[in-house]
mmCIF file of C-alpha atoms in Angstrom:
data_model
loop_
_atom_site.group_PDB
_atom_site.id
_atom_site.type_symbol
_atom_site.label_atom_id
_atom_site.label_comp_id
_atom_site.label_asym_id
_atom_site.label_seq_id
_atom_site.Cartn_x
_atom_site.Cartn_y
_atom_site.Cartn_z
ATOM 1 C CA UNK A 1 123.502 115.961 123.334
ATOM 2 C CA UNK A 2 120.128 114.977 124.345
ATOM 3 C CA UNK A 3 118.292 111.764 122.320
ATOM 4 C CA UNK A 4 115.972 114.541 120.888
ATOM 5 C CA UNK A 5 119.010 116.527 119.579
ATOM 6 C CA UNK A 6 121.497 113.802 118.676
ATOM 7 C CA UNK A 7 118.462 112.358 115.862
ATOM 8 C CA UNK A 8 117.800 115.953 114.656
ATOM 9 C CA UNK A 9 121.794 116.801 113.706
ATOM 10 C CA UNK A 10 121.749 113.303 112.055
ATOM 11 C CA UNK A 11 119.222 114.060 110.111
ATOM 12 C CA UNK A 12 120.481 117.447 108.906
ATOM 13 C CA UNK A 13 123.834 116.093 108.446
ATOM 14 C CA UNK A 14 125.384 118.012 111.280
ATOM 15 C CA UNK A 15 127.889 116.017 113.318
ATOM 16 C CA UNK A 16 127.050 114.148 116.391
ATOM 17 C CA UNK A 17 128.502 113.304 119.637
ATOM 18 C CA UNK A 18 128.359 109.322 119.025
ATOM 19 C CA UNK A 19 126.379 106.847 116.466
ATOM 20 C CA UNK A 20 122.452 107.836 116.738
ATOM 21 C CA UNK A 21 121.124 104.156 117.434
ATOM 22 C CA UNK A 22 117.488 103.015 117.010
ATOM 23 C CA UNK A 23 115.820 100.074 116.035
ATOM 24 C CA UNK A 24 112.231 98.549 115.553
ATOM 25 C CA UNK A 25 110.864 96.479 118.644
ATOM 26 C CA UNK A 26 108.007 98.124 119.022
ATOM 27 C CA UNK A 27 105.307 96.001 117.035
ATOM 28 C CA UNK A 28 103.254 93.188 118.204
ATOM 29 C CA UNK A 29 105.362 90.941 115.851
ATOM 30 C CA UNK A 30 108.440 91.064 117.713
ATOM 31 C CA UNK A 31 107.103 92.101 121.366
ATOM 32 C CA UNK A 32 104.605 88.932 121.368
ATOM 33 C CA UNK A 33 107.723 86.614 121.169
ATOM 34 C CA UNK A 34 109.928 88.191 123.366
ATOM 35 C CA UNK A 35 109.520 87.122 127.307
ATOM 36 C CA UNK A 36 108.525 89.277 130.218
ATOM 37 C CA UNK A 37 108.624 91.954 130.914
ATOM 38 C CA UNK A 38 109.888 93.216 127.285
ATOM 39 C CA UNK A 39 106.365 92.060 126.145
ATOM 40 C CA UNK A 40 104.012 94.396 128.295
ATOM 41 C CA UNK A 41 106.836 97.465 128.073
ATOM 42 C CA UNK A 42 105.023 100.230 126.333
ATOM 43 C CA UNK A 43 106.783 101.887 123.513
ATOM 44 C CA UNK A 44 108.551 104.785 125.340
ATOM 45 C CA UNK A 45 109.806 102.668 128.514
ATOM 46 C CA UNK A 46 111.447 100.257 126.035
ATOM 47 C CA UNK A 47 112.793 103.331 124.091
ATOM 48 C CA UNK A 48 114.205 104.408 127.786
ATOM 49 C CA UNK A 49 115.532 101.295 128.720
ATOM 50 C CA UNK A 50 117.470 100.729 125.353
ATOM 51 C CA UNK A 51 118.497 104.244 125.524
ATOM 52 C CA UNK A 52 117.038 104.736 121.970
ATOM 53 C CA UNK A 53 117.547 107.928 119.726
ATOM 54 C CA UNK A 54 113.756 107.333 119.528
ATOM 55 C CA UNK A 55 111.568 107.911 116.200
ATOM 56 C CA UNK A 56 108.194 108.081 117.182
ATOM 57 C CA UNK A 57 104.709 108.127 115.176
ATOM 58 C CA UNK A 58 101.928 110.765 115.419
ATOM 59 C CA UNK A 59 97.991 110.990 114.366
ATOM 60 C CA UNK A 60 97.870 113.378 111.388
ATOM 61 C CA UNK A 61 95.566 116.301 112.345
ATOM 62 C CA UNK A 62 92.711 115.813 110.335
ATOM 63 C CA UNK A 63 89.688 113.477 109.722
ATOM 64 C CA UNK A 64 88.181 111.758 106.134
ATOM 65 C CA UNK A 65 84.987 112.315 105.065
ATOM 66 C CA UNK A 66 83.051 110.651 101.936
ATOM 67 C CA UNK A 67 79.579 111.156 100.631
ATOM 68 C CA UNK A 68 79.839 109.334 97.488
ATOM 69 C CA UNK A 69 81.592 105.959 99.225
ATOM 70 C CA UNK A 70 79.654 103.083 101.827
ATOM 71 C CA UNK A 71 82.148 101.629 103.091
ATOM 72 C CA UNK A 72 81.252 98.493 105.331
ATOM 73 C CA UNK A 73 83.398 96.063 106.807
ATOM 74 C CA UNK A 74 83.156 92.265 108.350
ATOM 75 C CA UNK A 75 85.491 90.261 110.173
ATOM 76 C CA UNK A 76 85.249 86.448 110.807
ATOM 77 C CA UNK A 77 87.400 83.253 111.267
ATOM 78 C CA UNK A 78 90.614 85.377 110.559
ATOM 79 C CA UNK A 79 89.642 87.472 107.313
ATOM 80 C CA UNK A 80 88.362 91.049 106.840
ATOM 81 C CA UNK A 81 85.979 91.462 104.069
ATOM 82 C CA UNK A 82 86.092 95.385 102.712
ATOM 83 C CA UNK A 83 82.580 96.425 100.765
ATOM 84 C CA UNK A 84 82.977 99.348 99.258
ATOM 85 C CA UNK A 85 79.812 100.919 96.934
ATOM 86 C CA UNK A 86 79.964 104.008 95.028
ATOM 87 C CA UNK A 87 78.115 105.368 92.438
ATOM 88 C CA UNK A 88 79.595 103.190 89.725
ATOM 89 C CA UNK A 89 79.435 100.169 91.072
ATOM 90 C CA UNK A 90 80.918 97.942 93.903
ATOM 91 C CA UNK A 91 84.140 96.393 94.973
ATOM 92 C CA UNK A 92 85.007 93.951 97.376
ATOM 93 C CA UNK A 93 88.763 93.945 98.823
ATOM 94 C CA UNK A 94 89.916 91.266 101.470
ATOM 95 C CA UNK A 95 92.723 90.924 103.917
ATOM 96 C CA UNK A 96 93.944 87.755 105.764
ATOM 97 C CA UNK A 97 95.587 87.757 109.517
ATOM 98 C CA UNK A 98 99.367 86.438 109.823
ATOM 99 C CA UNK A 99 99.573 85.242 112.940
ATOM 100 C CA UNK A 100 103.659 85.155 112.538
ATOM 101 C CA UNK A 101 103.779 88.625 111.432
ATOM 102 C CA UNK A 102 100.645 89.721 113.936
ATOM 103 C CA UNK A 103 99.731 91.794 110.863
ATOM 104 C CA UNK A 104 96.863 92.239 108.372
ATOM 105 C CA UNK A 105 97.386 91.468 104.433
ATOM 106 C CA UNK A 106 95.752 91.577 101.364
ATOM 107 C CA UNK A 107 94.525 88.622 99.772
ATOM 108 C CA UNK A 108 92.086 89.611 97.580
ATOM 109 C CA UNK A 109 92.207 93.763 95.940
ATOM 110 C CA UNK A 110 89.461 95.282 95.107
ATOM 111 C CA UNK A 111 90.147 96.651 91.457
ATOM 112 C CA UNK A 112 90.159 93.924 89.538
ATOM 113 C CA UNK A 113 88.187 95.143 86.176
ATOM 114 C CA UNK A 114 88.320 98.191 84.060
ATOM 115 C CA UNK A 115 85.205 99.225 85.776
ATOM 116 C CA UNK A 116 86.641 98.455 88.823
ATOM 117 C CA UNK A 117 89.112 101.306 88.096
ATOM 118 C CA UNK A 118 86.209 103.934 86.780
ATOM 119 C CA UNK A 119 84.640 103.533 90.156
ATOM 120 C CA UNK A 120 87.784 103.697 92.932
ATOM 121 C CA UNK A 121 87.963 107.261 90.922
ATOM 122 C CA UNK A 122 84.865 108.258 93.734
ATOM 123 C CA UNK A 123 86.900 106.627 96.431
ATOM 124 C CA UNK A 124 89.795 109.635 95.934
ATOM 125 C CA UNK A 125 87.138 112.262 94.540
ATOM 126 C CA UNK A 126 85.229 112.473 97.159
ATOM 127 C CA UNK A 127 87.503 111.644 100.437
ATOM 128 C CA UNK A 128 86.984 115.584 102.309
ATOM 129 C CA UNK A 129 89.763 116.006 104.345
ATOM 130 C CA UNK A 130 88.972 118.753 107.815
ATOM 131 C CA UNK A 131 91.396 119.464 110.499
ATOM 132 C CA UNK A 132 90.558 117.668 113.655
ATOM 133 C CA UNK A 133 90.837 120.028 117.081
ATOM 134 C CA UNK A 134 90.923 117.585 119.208
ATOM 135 C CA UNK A 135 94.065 115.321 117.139
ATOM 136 C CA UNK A 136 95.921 118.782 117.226
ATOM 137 C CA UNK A 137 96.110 118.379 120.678
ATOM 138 C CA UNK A 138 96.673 115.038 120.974
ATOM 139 C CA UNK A 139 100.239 115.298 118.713
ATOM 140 C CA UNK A 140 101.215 118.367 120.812
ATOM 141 C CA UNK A 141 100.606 115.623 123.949
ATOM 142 C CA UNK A 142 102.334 112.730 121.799
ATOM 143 C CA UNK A 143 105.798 115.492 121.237
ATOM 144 C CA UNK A 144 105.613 116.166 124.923
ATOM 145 C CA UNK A 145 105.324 112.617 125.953
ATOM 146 C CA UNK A 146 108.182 111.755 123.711
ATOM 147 C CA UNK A 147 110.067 115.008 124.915
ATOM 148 C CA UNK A 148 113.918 114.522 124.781
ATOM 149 C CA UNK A 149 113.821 111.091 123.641
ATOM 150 C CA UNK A 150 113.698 111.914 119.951
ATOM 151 C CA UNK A 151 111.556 113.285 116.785
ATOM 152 C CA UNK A 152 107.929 112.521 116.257
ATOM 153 C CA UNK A 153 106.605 112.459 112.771
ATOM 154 C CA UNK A 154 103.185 112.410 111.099
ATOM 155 C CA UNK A 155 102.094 110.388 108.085
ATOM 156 C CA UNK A 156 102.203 112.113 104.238
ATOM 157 C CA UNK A 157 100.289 108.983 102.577
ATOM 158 C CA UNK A 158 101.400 106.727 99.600
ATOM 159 C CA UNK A 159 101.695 108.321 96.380
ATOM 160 C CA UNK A 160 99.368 107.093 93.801
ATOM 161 C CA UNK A 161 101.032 104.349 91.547
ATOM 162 C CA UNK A 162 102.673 102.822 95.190
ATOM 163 C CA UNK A 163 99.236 102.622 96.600
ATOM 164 C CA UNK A 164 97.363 100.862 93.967
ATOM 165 C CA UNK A 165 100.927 98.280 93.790
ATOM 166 C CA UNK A 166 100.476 97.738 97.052
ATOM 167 C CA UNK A 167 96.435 98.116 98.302
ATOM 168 C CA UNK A 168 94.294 98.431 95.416
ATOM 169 C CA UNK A 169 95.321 96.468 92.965
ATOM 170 C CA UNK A 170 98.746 94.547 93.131
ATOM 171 C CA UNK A 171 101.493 94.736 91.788
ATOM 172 C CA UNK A 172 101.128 92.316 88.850
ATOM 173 C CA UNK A 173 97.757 94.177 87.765
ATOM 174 C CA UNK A 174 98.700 96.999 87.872
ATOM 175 C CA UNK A 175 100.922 97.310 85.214
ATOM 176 C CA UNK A 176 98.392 95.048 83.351
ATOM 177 C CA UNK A 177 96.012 97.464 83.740
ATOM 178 C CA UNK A 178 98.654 100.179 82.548
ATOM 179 C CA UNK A 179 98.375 98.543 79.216
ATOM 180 C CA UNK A 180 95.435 97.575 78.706
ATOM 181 C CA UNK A 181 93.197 100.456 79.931
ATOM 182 C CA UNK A 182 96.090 103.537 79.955
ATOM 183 C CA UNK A 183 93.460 106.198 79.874
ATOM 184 C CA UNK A 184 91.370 105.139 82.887
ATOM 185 C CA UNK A 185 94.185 104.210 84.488
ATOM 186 C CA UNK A 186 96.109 107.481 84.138
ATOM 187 C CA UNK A 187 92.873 109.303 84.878
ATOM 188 C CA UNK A 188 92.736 107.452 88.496
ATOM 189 C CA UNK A 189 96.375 108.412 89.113
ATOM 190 C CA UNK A 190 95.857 111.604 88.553
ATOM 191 C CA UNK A 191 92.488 111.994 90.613
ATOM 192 C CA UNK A 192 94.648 109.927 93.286
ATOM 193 C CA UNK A 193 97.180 112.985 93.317
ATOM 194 C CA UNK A 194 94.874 115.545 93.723
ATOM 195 C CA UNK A 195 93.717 113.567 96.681
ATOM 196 C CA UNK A 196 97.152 113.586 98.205
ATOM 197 C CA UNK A 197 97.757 117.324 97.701
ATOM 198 C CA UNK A 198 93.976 118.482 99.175
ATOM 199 C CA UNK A 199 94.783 115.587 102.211
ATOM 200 C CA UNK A 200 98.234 118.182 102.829
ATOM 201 C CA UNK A 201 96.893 121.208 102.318
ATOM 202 C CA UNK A 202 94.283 120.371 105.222
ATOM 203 C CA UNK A 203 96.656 118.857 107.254
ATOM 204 C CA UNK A 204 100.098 120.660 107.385
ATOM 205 C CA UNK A 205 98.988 124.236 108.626
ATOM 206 C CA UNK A 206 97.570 122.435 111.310
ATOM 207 C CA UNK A 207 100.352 120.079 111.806
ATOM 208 C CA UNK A 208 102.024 120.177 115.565
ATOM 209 C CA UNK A 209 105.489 117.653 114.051
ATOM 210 C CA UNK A 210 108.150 118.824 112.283
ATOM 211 C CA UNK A 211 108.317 115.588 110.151
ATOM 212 C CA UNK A 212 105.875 114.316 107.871
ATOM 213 C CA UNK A 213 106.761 110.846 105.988
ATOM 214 C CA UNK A 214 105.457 109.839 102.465
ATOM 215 C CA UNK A 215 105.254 106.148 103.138
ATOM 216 C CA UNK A 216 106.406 104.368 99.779
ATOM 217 C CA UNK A 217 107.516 101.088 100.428
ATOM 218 C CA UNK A 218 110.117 101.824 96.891
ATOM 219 C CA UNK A 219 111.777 98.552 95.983
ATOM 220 C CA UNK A 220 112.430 97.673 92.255
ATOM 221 C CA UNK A 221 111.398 94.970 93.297
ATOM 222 C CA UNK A 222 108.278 96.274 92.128
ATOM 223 C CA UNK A 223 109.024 99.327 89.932
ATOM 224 C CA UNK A 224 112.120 99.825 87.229
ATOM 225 C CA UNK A 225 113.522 103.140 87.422
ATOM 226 C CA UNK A 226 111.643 104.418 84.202
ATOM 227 C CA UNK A 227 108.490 103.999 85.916
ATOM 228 C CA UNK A 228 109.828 105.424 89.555
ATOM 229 C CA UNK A 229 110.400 108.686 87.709
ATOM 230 C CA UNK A 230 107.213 108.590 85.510
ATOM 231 C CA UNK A 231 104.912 108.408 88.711
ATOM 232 C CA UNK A 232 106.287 108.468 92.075
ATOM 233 C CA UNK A 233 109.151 110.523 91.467
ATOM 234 C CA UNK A 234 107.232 113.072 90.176
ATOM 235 C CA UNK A 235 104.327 112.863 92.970
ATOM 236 C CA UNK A 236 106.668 112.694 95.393
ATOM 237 C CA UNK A 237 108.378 116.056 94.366
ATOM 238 C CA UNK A 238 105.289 117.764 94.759
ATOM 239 C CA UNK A 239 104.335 116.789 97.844
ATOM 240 C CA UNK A 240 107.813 117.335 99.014
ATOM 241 C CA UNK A 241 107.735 121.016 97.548
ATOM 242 C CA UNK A 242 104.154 121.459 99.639
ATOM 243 C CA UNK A 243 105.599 119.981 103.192
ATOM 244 C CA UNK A 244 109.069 122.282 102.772
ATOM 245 C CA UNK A 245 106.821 124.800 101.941
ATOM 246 C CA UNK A 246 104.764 124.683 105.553
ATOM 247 C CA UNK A 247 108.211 124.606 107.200
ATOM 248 C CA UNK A 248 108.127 121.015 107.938
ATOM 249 C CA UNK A 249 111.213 118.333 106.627
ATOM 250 C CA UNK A 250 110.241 115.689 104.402
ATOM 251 C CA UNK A 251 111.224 111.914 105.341
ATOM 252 C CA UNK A 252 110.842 109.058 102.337
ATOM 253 C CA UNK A 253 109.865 105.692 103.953
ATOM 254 C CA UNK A 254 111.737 103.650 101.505
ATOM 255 C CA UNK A 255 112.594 99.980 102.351
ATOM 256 C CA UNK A 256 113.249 97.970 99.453
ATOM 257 C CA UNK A 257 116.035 98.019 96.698
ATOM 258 C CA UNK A 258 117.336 101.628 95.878
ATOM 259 C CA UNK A 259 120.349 101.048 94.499
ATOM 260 C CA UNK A 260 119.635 101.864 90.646
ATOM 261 C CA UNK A 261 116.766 104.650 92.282
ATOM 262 C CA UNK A 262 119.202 106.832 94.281
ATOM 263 C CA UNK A 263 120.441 109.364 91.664
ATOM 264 C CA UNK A 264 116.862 110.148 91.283
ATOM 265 C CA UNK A 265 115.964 110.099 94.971
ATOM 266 C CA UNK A 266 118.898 112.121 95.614
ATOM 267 C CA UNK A 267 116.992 115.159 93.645
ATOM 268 C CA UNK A 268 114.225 114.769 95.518
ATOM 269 C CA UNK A 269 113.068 117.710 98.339
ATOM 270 C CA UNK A 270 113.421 115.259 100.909
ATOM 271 C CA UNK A 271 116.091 115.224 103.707
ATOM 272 C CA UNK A 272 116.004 111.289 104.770
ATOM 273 C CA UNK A 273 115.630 107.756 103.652
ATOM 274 C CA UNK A 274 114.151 105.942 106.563
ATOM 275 C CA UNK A 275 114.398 102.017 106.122
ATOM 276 C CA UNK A 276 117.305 102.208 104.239
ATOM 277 C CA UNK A 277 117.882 98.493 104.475
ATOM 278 C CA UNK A 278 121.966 97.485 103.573
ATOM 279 C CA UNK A 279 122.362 93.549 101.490
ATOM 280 C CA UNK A 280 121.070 91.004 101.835
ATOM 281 C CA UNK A 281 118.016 92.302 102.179
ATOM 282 C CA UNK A 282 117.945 95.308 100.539
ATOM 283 C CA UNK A 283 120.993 96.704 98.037
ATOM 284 C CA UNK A 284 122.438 99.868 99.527
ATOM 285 C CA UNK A 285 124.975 100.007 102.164
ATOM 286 C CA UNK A 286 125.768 103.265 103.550
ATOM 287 C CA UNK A 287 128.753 103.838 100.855
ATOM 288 C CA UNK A 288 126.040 103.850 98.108
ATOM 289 C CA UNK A 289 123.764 106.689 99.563
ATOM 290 C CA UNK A 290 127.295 108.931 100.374
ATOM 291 C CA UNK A 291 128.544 108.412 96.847
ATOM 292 C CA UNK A 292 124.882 108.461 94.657
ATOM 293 C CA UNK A 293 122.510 110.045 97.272
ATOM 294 C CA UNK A 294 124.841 112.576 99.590
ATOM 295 C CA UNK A 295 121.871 114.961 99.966
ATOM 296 C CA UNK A 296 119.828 112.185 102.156
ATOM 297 C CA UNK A 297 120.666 111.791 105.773
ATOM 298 C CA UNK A 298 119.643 107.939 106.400
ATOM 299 C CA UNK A 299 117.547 106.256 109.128
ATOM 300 C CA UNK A 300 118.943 102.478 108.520
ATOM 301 C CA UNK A 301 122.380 101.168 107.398
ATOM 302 C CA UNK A 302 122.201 97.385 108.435
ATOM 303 C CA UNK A 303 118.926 94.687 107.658
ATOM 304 C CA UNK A 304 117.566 92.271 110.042
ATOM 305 C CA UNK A 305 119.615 89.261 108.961
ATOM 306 C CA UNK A 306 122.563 90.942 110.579
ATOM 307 C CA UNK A 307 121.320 91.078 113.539
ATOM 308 C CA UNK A 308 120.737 87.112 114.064
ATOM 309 C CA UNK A 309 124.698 87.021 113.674
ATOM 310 C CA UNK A 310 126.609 87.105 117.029
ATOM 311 C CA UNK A 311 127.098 90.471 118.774
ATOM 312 C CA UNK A 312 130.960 90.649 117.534
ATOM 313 C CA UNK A 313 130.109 89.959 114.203
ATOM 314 C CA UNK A 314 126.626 92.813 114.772
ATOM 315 C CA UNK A 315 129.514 95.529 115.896
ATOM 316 C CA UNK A 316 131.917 94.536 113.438
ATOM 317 C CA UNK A 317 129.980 95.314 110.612
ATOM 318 C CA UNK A 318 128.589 98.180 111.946
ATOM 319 C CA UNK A 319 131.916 99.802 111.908
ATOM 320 C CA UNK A 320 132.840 98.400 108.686
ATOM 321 C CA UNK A 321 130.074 99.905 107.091
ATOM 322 C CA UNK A 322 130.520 103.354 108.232
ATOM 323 C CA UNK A 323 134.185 104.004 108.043
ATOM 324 C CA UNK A 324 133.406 102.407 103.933
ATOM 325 C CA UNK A 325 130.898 105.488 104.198
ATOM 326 C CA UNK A 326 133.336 107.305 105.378
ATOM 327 C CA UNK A 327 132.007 108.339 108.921
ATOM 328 C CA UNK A 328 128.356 108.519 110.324
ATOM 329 C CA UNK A 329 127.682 111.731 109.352
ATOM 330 C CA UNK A 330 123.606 111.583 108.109
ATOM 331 C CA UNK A 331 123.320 108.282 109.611
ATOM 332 C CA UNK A 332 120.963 106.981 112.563
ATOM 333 C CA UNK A 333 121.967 103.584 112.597
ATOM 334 C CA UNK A 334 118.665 100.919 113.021
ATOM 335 C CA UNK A 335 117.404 97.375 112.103
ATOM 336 C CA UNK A 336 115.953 99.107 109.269
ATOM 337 C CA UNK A 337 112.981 96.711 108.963
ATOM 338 C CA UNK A 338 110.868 95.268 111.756
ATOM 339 C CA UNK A 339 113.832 93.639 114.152
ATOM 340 C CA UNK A 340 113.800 89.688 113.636
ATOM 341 C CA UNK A 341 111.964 88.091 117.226
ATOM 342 C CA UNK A 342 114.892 86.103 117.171
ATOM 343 C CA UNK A 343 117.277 88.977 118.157
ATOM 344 C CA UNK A 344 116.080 89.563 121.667
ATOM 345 C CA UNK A 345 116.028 92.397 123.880
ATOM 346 C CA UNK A 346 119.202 91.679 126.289
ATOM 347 C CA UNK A 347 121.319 91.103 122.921
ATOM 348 C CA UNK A 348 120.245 94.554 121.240
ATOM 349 C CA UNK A 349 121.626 95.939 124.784
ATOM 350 C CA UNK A 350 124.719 94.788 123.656
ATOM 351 C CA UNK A 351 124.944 96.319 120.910
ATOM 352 C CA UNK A 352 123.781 99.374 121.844
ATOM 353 C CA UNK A 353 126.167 99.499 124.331
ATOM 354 C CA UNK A 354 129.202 99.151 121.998
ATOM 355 C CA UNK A 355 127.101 101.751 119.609
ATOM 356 C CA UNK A 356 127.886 104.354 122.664
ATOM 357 C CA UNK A 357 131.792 104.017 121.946
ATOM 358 C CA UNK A 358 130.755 104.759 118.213
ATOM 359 C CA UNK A 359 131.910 108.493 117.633
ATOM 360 C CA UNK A 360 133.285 110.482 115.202
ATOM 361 C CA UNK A 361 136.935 110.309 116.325
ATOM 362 C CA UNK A 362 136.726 106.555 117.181
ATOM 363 C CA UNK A 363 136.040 105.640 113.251
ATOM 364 C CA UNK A 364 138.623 107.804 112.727
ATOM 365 C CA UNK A 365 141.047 105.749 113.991
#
């Protein structure tokens, strides 16, 4: 089987010639602490020289517009000030730079009163979504530049209740909020949904990749499963019922706990969990999604604490966990988060090296 063809079974749930194997060492957060010349590899020679079942990203085919939104921005001295001014006001978000994680985060959201919430409203009203020519081609160039190695998907967005947990207003407010203003607040949700479905209905007919992710982030952590199947659940069916629709599969970006979610997910037109993230980390090994979500493949099975254990101990459990799932069937086996910069290049070799013995007869046995 090629790379390209060995990701697609596992992802249908067909069998597979040995364990698909991929992991995540492609952001600046673990490439700036690795040595040379791992550091300067771009993403598709270190996909070739692991000898990854590669899952690589795509530009969605279609631009943003917004006549009712400024939107100005300001850097300095490690922060990123966000101005946004609409016709009900203005709101003023701000993000801070990690240096360890190389990554941008919010430290200040910009809803933070109930008229705060009446005027995001124009940020999702008015965003006009229009299919770019020029991005069409570029994801037709991005799947022939990945070619054999594996699947390329596009982005689906964060369903509404997700996105103001995790951008717009945080997770502690926004259930606040729930209570104290419900009507406003269910009012934005829904005007935040509409947005999502007009932002696929641009973009799918036009979309080169046959997988589009909704990237949720689900951990109860920060939702119970009451509320996952009051909001996201629901969201989340319908733009799953819109992407099968156009032909295209469905992949849920979903990296937190599950464990008590699953049932639910498991209904869900969707064919994959991607960042399905085993203990300690997260709660689901692979025997959890074969016994309460069988009708998700899985891009995951392990977390990044396992892989600052020895290499024996790395392949151990990696064969452990999927004869307890009873087989790798629906399973490309990865980091599932971003790998830890102390795991480093040479030892995922390794590993990948044992995951080539990995086969359906060899767990078997």
């Amino acid at each position: 089987m090629t790379r390209s063809e060995r990701f697609e079974a596992a992802l249908r749930q067909d069998e597979v010639d040995r364990l698909p194997f991929w992991v995540k060492v492609f952001g600046a957060s673990y490439k700036m602490l690795q040595p040379e010349p791992w550091r300067s590899m771009d993403e598709l020679e270190l996909a070739d020289y692991l000898d990854l079942d590669h899952y690589a990203g795509g530009p969605a085919p279609v631009r943003c517009s917004n006549e009712r939104v400024t939107v100005r921005a300001q850097r300095r001295n490690g922060r990123r000030v966000t101005c946004y001014q609409t016709p009900d006001g203005a709101m003023t978000a701000a993000s801070g730079f990690d240096e360890g994680s190389h990554s941008w985060h919010p430290i200040e959201f910009p809803v933070k009163t109930r008229e705060d919430i009446l005027a995001a409203r124009h940020i999702f009203e008015g965003n006009e979504w229009t299919v770019d020519d020029e991005l069409v081609v570029r994801g037709r160039e991005r799947i022939e530049h990945v070619g054999d190695r594996g699947e390329v998907h596009t982005a689906a967005g964060i369903s509404p209740l997700m996105n103001l947990i995790q951008l717009y207003i945080g997770p502690d407010a926004t259930y606040y909020f729930l209570q104290d203003y419900p009507d406003e607040m269910e009012e934005l949700i829904g005007v935040m949904h509409e947005e999502r479905l007009r932002y696929l209905r641009t973009m799918l007919p036009a979309c080169p990749y046959h997988w589009v992710v909704s990237n949720e982030n689900t951990s109860t952590t920060l939702l119970s499963p009451a509320v996952f199947e009051r909001y996201p659940w629901r969201h989340l069916k319908d733009y799953g019922e819109l992407i099968v629709a156009h032909g295209k599969g469905h992949q849920l970006h979903q990296c937190g706990t599950l464990h008590d979610l699953l049932p639910k997910i498991n209904e869900l037109p969707a064919t994959v969990i991607e960042a399905y993230s085993a203990p300690p980390i997260g709660d689901t090994p692979l025997a959890e999604r074969t016994e309460h979500a069988p009708s998700m493949a899985v891009i995951g099975g392990t977390c990044a604490n396992t892989w600052l254990q020895p290499v024996e101990v790395i392949c151990e459990t990696m064969v452990r966990d999927l004869q307890a799932a009873g087989g790798m069937r629906g399973v490309v086996y990865t980091s599932a988060g971003v790998m830890p910069p102390g795991c480093p290049i040479e030892k995922i070799k390794e590993v990948r090296e044992f995951a080539r013995g990995v086969t359906p007869e060899t767990l078997r046995s």
